[in-house]
Amino acid sequence: MQRALITGINGMDGSHLADLLLKKGYEVYGMERRTSSPNRTNTKHLEGKIIFLHGDLTDQNSLTRCLKQSNPCEVYNLGSQSFVGESWNTPEQTSDVTGLGVLRMLEATREYGAPVRFYQASSSEMFGRMVENPANENTPFYPRSPYGVAKLYGHWITKNYRESYDMFACSGILFNHESERRGIEFVTRKITDGVARIHLGLQDKIILGNLDSYRDWGYAPDYCEAMWLMLQQKKADDYVISTGETHSIRNFLDVAFQSIGIVEWASYVGQDPRFMRPAEVDVLRGDSTKAQTELGWKPKTPFVDLVDKMVKNDIKRLS
Ligand code: NDP
Ligand code: GDR
């Protein structure tokens, strides 16, 4: 039986990837940090189906132990301090987990010795102030946040371990992807949760930051399929995963409010400098031609369906 170890199991992607691997017949091990009260909102349904292990990306020994306990064929390194805005408040901790955490996981995998296939969750935030639009695997990087810089380290150290030790190590350069399980502070979920609350009379306004940035938004379960496909190839490589479309936060608001029958949303939305960033990534758009050609992957969920699913889910949850 195929065995996989996923770090960041309780996050959005970790939980969707576990669903996918279970469907494919894998034995799944999920690494989570010890907390005083566990947050298994996204993984409650996986209890009894996967094996949870305690480990932390800032603790080398715990990673080595997780590898020994799971004896995996595939490692998916999805754990990180993933909130861009927070990375200015905790730049050192972000660099430690999101950057050096990758090195620790690679080192644990290398020391473990068995032939393990390794996936690193790289990010479109590495393109930051996009030098080329749309960005592909050869586009130069220009990160704009401590998070983006840390991800860039993770990306290069993965490539370096592949070249230095002939490890099967891939980076998926994933553009923004969202789902009903998205953390509540990310803009998409903050909007769909807010729209649902307005619809149900629980809230008057949604307070946001910059409404004029553009993102290339896809659906997380589609993107987890791409992670898995990368590890099934003959040769390890890096791939951009994106829809190729870009929409502003205003476009997202248009569609989210339309799904509750509101066209003029301006009076329901406020702005607060607290949610603005010291350096913004104005636009992101990816070219996933390589993944489409070599992996046979393509995005399945249109933007409007993604927003609609998220709003409907929040209305149901809050009702
Ligand atoms: P989430 O924030 O939902 O999940 C991240 C997970 O990492 C959480 O479960 C968190 O645990 C865990 N984590 C944080 N710190 C540590 C640590 N020190 N040791 C071990 N685990 C830790 O992120 P997503 O699921 O959205 O993203 C998955 C990965 O993909 C991340 O690396 C992210 O940076 C990257 N990425 C995401 C994209 C997106 O659009 N979603 C796009 C491109 C890349 P806890 O629950 O305890 O906080
Ligand atoms: P991002 O996602 O930074 O792209 O990182 P986020 O949803 O946080 O921001 C997207 C854009 O929305 C603007 N924005 C706001 N953002 C938040 N969070 N809250 C607000 O109130 C708000 N108002 C406007 C932001 O300024 C930004 O332009 C996500 C994460 O999943 C990363 O881990 C991942 O690597 C990248 O996507 C690709």
CSV table of C-alpha atoms and ligand atoms in Angstrom, one decimal:
chain,number,residue,atom,x,y,z
A,1,MET,CA,0.0,0.0,0.0
A,2,GLN,CA,1.2,3.5,-0.8
A,3,ARG,CA,1.9,5.6,2.3
A,4,ALA,CA,2.0,9.4,2.3
A,5,LEU,CA,3.0,11.9,5.0
A,6,ILE,CA,1.4,15.4,4.8
A,7,THR,CA,2.6,18.3,6.9
A,8,GLY,CA,0.0,21.0,7.6
A,9,ILE,CA,-2.7,18.4,7.7
A,10,ASN,CA,-5.3,20.6,9.4
A,11,GLY,CA,-4.9,23.4,6.8
A,12,MET,CA,-7.1,23.8,3.8
A,13,ASP,CA,-4.9,21.9,1.3
A,14,GLY,CA,-3.8,19.3,3.8
A,15,SER,CA,-7.3,18.2,4.4
A,16,HIS,CA,-8.3,18.2,0.7
A,17,LEU,CA,-5.1,16.3,-0.2
A,18,ALA,CA,-5.9,13.7,2.5
A,19,ASP,CA,-9.4,13.2,1.0
A,20,LEU,CA,-7.9,12.7,-2.4
A,21,LEU,CA,-5.2,10.2,-1.3
A,22,LEU,CA,-7.7,8.2,0.7
A,23,LYS,CA,-9.8,7.9,-2.4
A,24,LYS,CA,-6.8,6.6,-4.2
A,25,GLY,CA,-6.2,4.0,-1.5
A,26,TYR,CA,-3.2,5.5,0.3
A,27,GLU,CA,-2.5,5.1,4.0
A,28,VAL,CA,-2.3,8.7,5.1
A,29,TYR,CA,-0.3,10.2,7.9
A,30,GLY,CA,-1.0,13.8,8.8
A,31,MET,CA,1.5,15.9,10.8
A,32,GLU,CA,0.0,18.5,13.2
A,33,ARG,CA,1.5,20.8,15.8
A,34,ARG,CA,0.6,20.2,19.4
A,35,THR,CA,-1.8,22.9,20.6
A,36,SER,CA,-3.5,23.4,23.9
A,37,SER,CA,-6.9,22.8,22.2
A,38,PRO,CA,-6.6,21.1,18.8
A,39,ASN,CA,-8.2,22.8,15.7
A,40,ARG,CA,-9.5,20.0,13.5
A,41,THR,CA,-12.3,22.0,11.8
A,42,ASN,CA,-11.0,20.8,8.4
A,43,THR,CA,-10.1,17.3,9.5
A,44,LYS,CA,-12.7,16.2,11.9
A,45,HIS,CA,-14.1,13.9,9.2
A,46,LEU,CA,-10.7,12.3,8.8
A,47,GLU,CA,-10.4,11.1,12.4
A,48,GLY,CA,-10.2,7.3,12.3
A,49,LYS,CA,-9.3,7.4,8.6
A,50,ILE,CA,-5.8,8.8,8.8
A,51,ILE,CA,-3.1,8.7,11.4
A,52,PHE,CA,-2.3,12.0,13.1
A,53,LEU,CA,1.3,12.5,14.2
A,54,HIS,CA,2.8,15.3,16.3
A,55,GLY,CA,5.6,17.3,14.7
A,56,ASP,CA,6.7,20.8,14.1
A,57,LEU,CA,8.6,22.3,11.2
A,58,THR,CA,10.9,24.2,13.6
A,59,ASP,CA,12.0,20.9,15.4
A,60,GLN,CA,14.3,18.7,13.4
A,61,ASN,CA,13.9,15.6,15.6
A,62,SER,CA,10.2,15.7,15.4
A,63,LEU,CA,10.4,15.5,11.6
A,64,THR,CA,12.8,12.6,11.7
A,65,ARG,CA,10.4,10.8,14.1
A,66,CYS,CA,7.4,11.5,11.9
A,67,LEU,CA,9.2,10.0,8.9
A,68,LYS,CA,10.1,6.9,10.9
A,69,GLN,CA,6.6,6.5,12.2
A,70,SER,CA,5.0,6.8,8.8
A,71,ASN,CA,7.6,5.2,6.5
A,72,PRO,CA,6.2,7.1,3.5
A,73,CYS,CA,6.7,6.8,-0.2
A,74,GLU,CA,5.5,10.4,-0.7
A,75,VAL,CA,6.0,13.5,1.5
A,76,TYR,CA,3.8,16.6,0.9
A,77,ASN,CA,5.3,19.6,2.7
A,78,LEU,CA,2.3,21.8,3.0
A,79,GLY,CA,2.9,23.2,6.5
A,80,SER,CA,3.8,26.9,6.7
A,81,GLN,CA,3.0,30.2,8.3
A,82,SER,CA,0.9,30.9,5.2
A,83,PHE,CA,-0.7,34.3,5.9
A,84,VAL,CA,1.1,37.0,3.9
A,85,GLY,CA,-0.2,39.9,6.0
A,86,GLU,CA,1.0,38.3,9.3
A,87,SER,CA,4.5,37.8,7.8
A,88,TRP,CA,5.4,41.5,8.5
A,89,ASN,CA,4.4,41.0,12.2
A,90,THR,CA,6.4,37.8,12.6
A,91,PRO,CA,9.1,37.9,9.9
A,92,GLU,CA,11.5,35.7,11.9
A,93,GLN,CA,8.9,33.0,12.8
A,94,THR,CA,7.7,33.1,9.2
A,95,SER,CA,11.2,32.6,7.8
A,96,ASP,CA,11.8,29.8,10.3
A,97,VAL,CA,8.7,27.8,9.5
A,98,THR,CA,8.1,28.7,5.9
A,99,GLY,CA,11.7,28.9,4.8
A,100,LEU,CA,14.0,26.9,7.1
A,101,GLY,CA,11.1,24.4,7.7
A,102,VAL,CA,11.6,23.2,4.2
A,103,LEU,CA,15.3,22.6,4.7
A,104,ARG,CA,14.5,20.6,7.9
A,105,MET,CA,12.0,18.5,6.1
A,106,LEU,CA,14.3,17.8,3.2
A,107,GLU,CA,17.2,17.0,5.5
A,108,ALA,CA,14.9,14.6,7.5
A,109,THR,CA,13.9,12.9,4.3
A,110,ARG,CA,17.5,12.6,3.0
A,111,GLU,CA,18.7,11.2,6.3
A,112,TYR,CA,15.8,8.8,6.4
A,113,GLY,CA,17.5,7.2,3.3
A,114,ALA,CA,14.6,5.4,1.7
A,115,PRO,CA,13.5,6.6,-1.8
A,116,VAL,CA,10.9,9.1,-0.9
A,117,ARG,CA,9.1,11.5,-3.3
A,118,PHE,CA,9.0,15.0,-2.0
A,119,TYR,CA,6.5,17.8,-2.8
A,120,GLN,CA,7.2,21.4,-1.7
A,121,ALA,CA,4.3,23.9,-1.6
A,122,SER,CA,5.8,26.8,-3.5
A,123,SER,CA,3.8,29.9,-4.2
A,124,SER,CA,2.9,32.6,-6.8
A,125,GLU,CA,3.9,35.1,-4.1
A,126,MET,CA,7.5,34.4,-5.2
A,127,PHE,CA,6.6,36.3,-8.4
A,128,GLY,CA,5.3,39.3,-6.3
A,129,ARG,CA,5.8,42.3,-8.5
A,130,MET,CA,5.4,40.3,-11.7
A,131,VAL,CA,8.2,40.8,-14.1
A,132,GLU,CA,6.2,38.9,-16.8
A,133,ASN,CA,2.4,38.5,-17.1
A,134,PRO,CA,1.4,35.6,-17.1
A,135,ALA,CA,4.2,34.1,-15.1
A,136,ASN,CA,5.6,30.6,-16.0
A,137,GLU,CA,8.4,28.4,-14.6
A,138,ASN,CA,11.1,30.6,-16.2
A,139,THR,CA,9.8,34.0,-15.1
A,140,PRO,CA,12.3,35.7,-12.7
A,141,PHE,CA,11.1,36.1,-9.1
A,142,TYR,CA,10.4,39.3,-7.2
A,143,PRO,CA,8.8,38.5,-3.8
A,144,ARG,CA,7.2,41.4,-1.9
A,145,SER,CA,6.8,40.1,1.6
A,146,PRO,CA,8.7,38.2,4.3
A,147,TYR,CA,6.4,35.3,3.4
A,148,GLY,CA,7.3,35.5,-0.3
A,149,VAL,CA,11.0,35.7,0.5
A,150,ALA,CA,10.8,32.6,2.8
A,151,LYS,CA,8.9,30.7,0.1
A,152,LEU,CA,11.6,31.6,-2.4
A,153,TYR,CA,14.2,30.0,0.0
A,154,GLY,CA,12.1,26.9,0.3
A,155,HIS,CA,11.8,26.7,-3.5
A,156,TRP,CA,15.5,27.0,-4.2
A,157,ILE,CA,16.6,24.7,-1.4
A,158,THR,CA,14.2,22.1,-2.8
A,159,LYS,CA,15.8,22.5,-6.2
A,160,ASN,CA,19.2,22.4,-4.6
A,161,TYR,CA,18.5,19.1,-2.8
A,162,ARG,CA,17.2,17.6,-6.0
A,163,GLU,CA,20.4,18.6,-7.8
A,164,SER,CA,22.8,17.9,-4.9
A,165,TYR,CA,21.5,14.5,-3.8
A,166,ASP,CA,19.5,13.4,-6.8
A,167,MET,CA,16.3,13.4,-4.6
A,168,PHE,CA,12.9,13.2,-6.3
A,169,ALA,CA,11.9,16.7,-5.0
A,170,CYS,CA,9.3,18.8,-6.9
A,171,SER,CA,8.0,22.3,-6.3
A,172,GLY,CA,4.4,23.2,-7.3
A,173,ILE,CA,4.3,26.9,-7.8
A,174,LEU,CA,0.6,27.3,-7.0
A,175,PHE,CA,-1.3,30.4,-7.6
A,176,ASN,CA,-4.1,31.3,-5.1
A,177,HIS,CA,-6.6,28.6,-4.6
A,178,GLU,CA,-9.6,28.6,-2.3
A,179,SER,CA,-12.4,26.4,-1.0
A,180,GLU,CA,-15.1,26.1,1.6
A,181,ARG,CA,-12.2,25.2,4.1
A,182,ARG,CA,-10.2,28.4,3.5
A,183,GLY,CA,-9.0,30.1,6.7
A,184,ILE,CA,-11.3,32.9,7.7
A,185,GLU,CA,-8.8,35.7,7.5
A,186,PHE,CA,-7.9,35.3,3.8
A,187,VAL,CA,-9.8,37.7,1.7
A,188,THR,CA,-12.0,35.3,-0.2
A,189,ARG,CA,-13.4,33.5,2.9
A,190,LYS,CA,-13.6,36.8,4.8
A,191,ILE,CA,-15.9,38.0,2.0
A,192,THR,CA,-18.0,34.9,1.6
A,193,ASP,CA,-18.4,34.6,5.4
A,194,GLY,CA,-19.3,38.3,5.6
A,195,VAL,CA,-21.8,38.1,2.6
A,196,ALA,CA,-23.5,35.1,4.3
A,197,ARG,CA,-23.7,37.0,7.6
A,198,ILE,CA,-25.2,40.0,5.8
A,199,HIS,CA,-27.7,37.7,4.1
A,200,LEU,CA,-28.8,36.2,7.4
A,201,GLY,CA,-28.9,39.6,9.2
A,202,LEU,CA,-25.9,38.8,11.5
A,203,GLN,CA,-23.6,41.6,10.2
A,204,ASP,CA,-23.9,45.0,8.5
A,205,LYS,CA,-20.6,45.5,6.8
A,206,ILE,CA,-17.4,43.7,5.7
A,207,ILE,CA,-14.2,45.7,6.5
A,208,LEU,CA,-11.4,45.1,4.0
A,209,GLY,CA,-8.1,46.6,2.9
A,210,ASN,CA,-7.0,47.1,-0.8
A,211,LEU,CA,-9.9,46.3,-3.2
A,212,ASP,CA,-7.8,46.9,-6.3
A,213,SER,CA,-5.4,43.9,-6.3
A,214,TYR,CA,-5.9,41.1,-8.8
A,215,ARG,CA,-5.5,37.4,-8.1
A,216,ASP,CA,-5.6,34.2,-10.2
A,217,TRP,CA,-8.0,32.1,-8.1
A,218,GLY,CA,-8.6,28.4,-8.5
A,219,TYR,CA,-10.4,25.7,-6.5
A,220,ALA,CA,-8.2,23.9,-3.9
A,221,PRO,CA,-9.3,20.3,-4.6
A,222,ASP,CA,-8.4,20.7,-8.3
A,223,TYR,CA,-4.9,22.0,-7.2
A,224,CYS,CA,-4.4,19.0,-4.9
A,225,GLU,CA,-4.8,16.7,-7.9
A,226,ALA,CA,-1.9,18.6,-9.5
A,227,MET,CA,0.3,18.0,-6.4
A,228,TRP,CA,-0.3,14.3,-6.6
A,229,LEU,CA,0.3,14.2,-10.4
A,230,MET,CA,3.7,15.9,-9.9
A,231,LEU,CA,4.9,13.0,-7.7
A,232,GLN,CA,3.7,10.3,-10.2
A,233,GLN,CA,6.0,11.5,-13.0
A,234,LYS,CA,9.2,9.8,-14.2
A,235,LYS,CA,11.3,12.9,-13.4
A,236,ALA,CA,11.0,15.5,-10.6
A,237,ASP,CA,10.4,19.0,-11.9
A,238,ASP,CA,8.7,22.3,-11.0
A,239,TYR,CA,5.3,23.3,-12.3
A,240,VAL,CA,3.1,26.4,-12.3
A,241,ILE,CA,-0.5,25.6,-11.4
A,242,SER,CA,-3.0,28.4,-12.2
A,243,THR,CA,-6.2,29.2,-14.1
A,244,GLY,CA,-4.7,31.9,-16.3
A,245,GLU,CA,-7.5,34.3,-15.4
A,246,THR,CA,-7.2,37.2,-13.0
A,247,HIS,CA,-9.9,39.0,-11.1
A,248,SER,CA,-9.8,41.9,-8.7
A,249,ILE,CA,-11.2,41.9,-5.1
A,250,ARG,CA,-14.0,44.1,-6.5
A,251,ASN,CA,-14.8,41.4,-9.1
A,252,PHE,CA,-14.9,38.8,-6.2
A,253,LEU,CA,-17.3,41.1,-4.3
A,254,ASP,CA,-19.5,41.5,-7.4
A,255,VAL,CA,-20.0,37.8,-7.7
A,256,ALA,CA,-20.3,37.0,-4.0
A,257,PHE,CA,-23.0,39.7,-3.5
A,258,GLN,CA,-24.8,38.7,-6.7
A,259,SER,CA,-25.2,35.2,-5.2
A,260,ILE,CA,-27.4,36.7,-2.5
A,261,GLY,CA,-29.2,39.0,-5.0
A,262,ILE,CA,-27.3,42.3,-4.2
A,263,VAL,CA,-25.9,44.2,-7.2
A,264,GLU,CA,-24.9,47.5,-5.5
A,265,TRP,CA,-22.6,46.3,-2.6
A,266,ALA,CA,-20.7,49.6,-1.9
A,267,SER,CA,-22.8,50.4,1.3
A,268,TYR,CA,-22.0,46.9,2.7
A,269,VAL,CA,-18.2,47.2,2.3
A,270,GLY,CA,-15.8,49.5,4.3
A,271,GLN,CA,-12.0,49.8,4.2
A,272,ASP,CA,-9.5,50.1,7.0
A,273,PRO,CA,-5.8,50.8,6.7
A,274,ARG,CA,-5.3,47.9,9.2
A,275,PHE,CA,-5.8,45.5,6.4
A,276,MET,CA,-3.5,47.2,3.9
A,277,ARG,CA,0.0,45.8,3.4
A,278,PRO,CA,3.4,47.6,3.6
A,279,ALA,CA,4.1,46.3,0.1
A,280,GLU,CA,1.3,44.9,-2.1
A,281,VAL,CA,1.3,42.3,-4.9
A,282,ASP,CA,-0.9,44.2,-7.3
A,283,VAL,CA,-1.6,41.5,-9.8
A,284,LEU,CA,-1.0,37.7,-10.2
A,285,ARG,CA,-1.7,35.6,-13.2
A,286,GLY,CA,-0.1,32.2,-14.1
A,287,ASP,CA,0.6,30.3,-17.2
A,288,SER,CA,0.1,26.6,-16.5
A,289,THR,CA,0.9,25.3,-20.0
A,290,LYS,CA,3.7,23.1,-18.8
A,291,ALA,CA,1.4,21.3,-16.2
A,292,GLN,CA,-1.4,21.0,-18.8
A,293,THR,CA,1.0,19.5,-21.4
A,294,GLU,CA,3.2,17.3,-19.2
A,295,LEU,CA,0.8,16.3,-16.3
A,296,GLY,CA,-2.4,16.4,-18.3
A,297,TRP,CA,-3.8,18.7,-15.5
A,298,LYS,CA,-6.2,21.5,-16.0
A,299,PRO,CA,-8.4,23.7,-13.7
A,300,LYS,CA,-11.9,22.4,-13.6
A,301,THR,CA,-13.8,24.9,-11.5
A,302,PRO,CA,-14.8,28.3,-13.0
A,303,PHE,CA,-14.3,31.4,-10.9
A,304,VAL,CA,-18.1,32.1,-10.6
A,305,ASP,CA,-18.7,28.5,-9.4
A,306,LEU,CA,-15.9,28.8,-6.8
A,307,VAL,CA,-17.4,31.9,-5.3
A,308,ASP,CA,-20.9,30.6,-5.4
A,309,LYS,CA,-19.8,27.3,-3.6
A,310,MET,CA,-18.1,29.3,-0.9
A,311,VAL,CA,-21.0,31.7,-0.3
A,312,LYS,CA,-23.6,28.8,-0.2
A,313,ASN,CA,-21.4,26.8,2.2
A,314,ASP,CA,-21.1,29.8,4.6
A,315,ILE,CA,-24.9,30.4,4.5
A,316,LYS,CA,-25.5,26.8,5.3
A,317,ARG,CA,-23.0,26.7,8.1
A,318,LEU,CA,-24.3,29.9,9.7
A,319,SER,CA,-28.0,29.2,9.3
B,1,NDP,P1,-3.1,26.8,5.7
B,1,NDP,O1,-2.7,28.1,6.4
B,1,NDP,O2,-4.6,26.5,5.7
B,1,NDP,O3,-2.4,25.6,6.4
B,1,NDP,C1,-1.0,25.6,6.8
B,1,NDP,C2,-0.8,24.6,7.8
B,1,NDP,O4,0.6,24.6,8.3
B,1,NDP,C3,-1.7,24.7,9.1
B,1,NDP,O5,-2.3,23.4,9.3
B,1,NDP,C4,-0.7,25.0,10.2
B,1,NDP,O6,-1.0,24.4,11.4
B,1,NDP,C5,0.6,24.4,9.7
B,1,NDP,N1,1.8,24.9,10.3
B,1,NDP,C6,2.0,26.2,10.6
B,1,NDP,N2,3.2,26.3,11.3
B,1,NDP,C7,3.6,25.0,11.5
B,1,NDP,C8,4.8,24.5,12.1
B,1,NDP,N3,5.7,25.2,12.7
B,1,NDP,N4,5.0,23.2,12.0
B,1,NDP,C9,4.1,22.4,11.4
B,1,NDP,N5,3.0,22.8,10.8
B,1,NDP,C10,2.8,24.2,10.8
B,1,NDP,O7,-2.5,26.9,4.2
B,1,NDP,P2,-3.0,26.3,2.9
B,1,NDP,O8,-3.6,24.9,3.1
B,1,NDP,O9,-3.8,27.3,2.2
B,1,NDP,O10,-1.7,26.1,2.0
B,1,NDP,C11,-0.9,24.9,2.1
B,1,NDP,C12,0.5,25.3,1.7
B,1,NDP,O11,0.6,25.8,0.4
B,1,NDP,C13,1.2,26.3,2.6
B,1,NDP,O12,2.6,26.0,2.6
B,1,NDP,C14,1.0,27.6,1.8
B,1,NDP,O13,2.0,28.6,2.1
B,1,NDP,C15,1.1,27.1,0.4
B,1,NDP,N6,0.4,27.8,-0.7
B,1,NDP,C16,-0.9,28.1,-0.5
B,1,NDP,C17,-1.6,28.7,-1.5
B,1,NDP,C18,-3.1,29.0,-1.4
B,1,NDP,O14,-3.6,29.8,-2.2
B,1,NDP,N7,-3.8,28.4,-0.5
B,1,NDP,C19,-0.9,29.1,-2.8
B,1,NDP,C20,0.5,28.7,-2.8
B,1,NDP,C21,1.1,28.1,-1.8
B,1,NDP,P3,-2.0,25.0,12.4
B,1,NDP,O15,-3.3,24.5,12.0
B,1,NDP,O16,-1.6,24.5,13.7
B,1,NDP,O17,-1.9,26.5,12.4
B,2,GDR,P1,-2.6,36.3,-0.6
B,2,GDR,O1,-4.1,36.1,0.0
B,2,GDR,O2,-1.9,37.4,0.2
B,2,GDR,O3,-2.8,36.4,-2.0
B,2,GDR,O4,-1.9,34.9,-0.1
B,2,GDR,P2,-5.1,37.0,0.8
B,2,GDR,O5,-6.4,36.4,0.6
B,2,GDR,O6,-4.6,37.2,2.2
B,2,GDR,O7,-5.0,38.4,0.1
B,2,GDR,C1,-5.3,38.6,-1.3
B,2,GDR,C2,-5.4,40.0,-1.6
B,2,GDR,O8,-6.6,40.6,-1.0
B,2,GDR,C3,-6.2,41.9,-0.4
B,2,GDR,N1,-7.1,42.2,0.7
B,2,GDR,C4,-7.2,41.6,1.8
B,2,GDR,N2,-6.6,40.4,2.3
B,2,GDR,C5,-6.9,40.0,3.5
B,2,GDR,N3,-6.4,38.8,3.9
B,2,GDR,N4,-7.8,40.6,4.3
B,2,GDR,C6,-8.4,41.8,3.9
B,2,GDR,O9,-9.3,42.3,4.6
B,2,GDR,C7,-8.1,42.2,2.6
B,2,GDR,N5,-8.6,43.3,1.9
B,2,GDR,C8,-7.9,43.3,0.7
B,2,GDR,C9,-4.7,41.7,0.0
B,2,GDR,O10,-4.1,43.0,0.2
B,2,GDR,C10,-4.2,40.9,-1.2
B,2,GDR,O11,-3.9,41.8,-2.3
B,2,GDR,C11,-2.5,33.7,-0.4
B,2,GDR,C12,-2.1,32.7,0.7
B,2,GDR,O12,-2.8,31.5,0.6
B,2,GDR,C13,-0.6,32.4,0.6
B,2,GDR,O13,-0.2,31.4,1.5
B,2,GDR,C14,-0.3,31.9,-0.9
B,2,GDR,O14,1.0,31.6,-1.1
B,2,GDR,C15,-0.8,32.9,-1.9
B,2,GDR,O15,-2.2,33.2,-1.7
B,2,GDR,C16,-0.6,32.5,-3.3
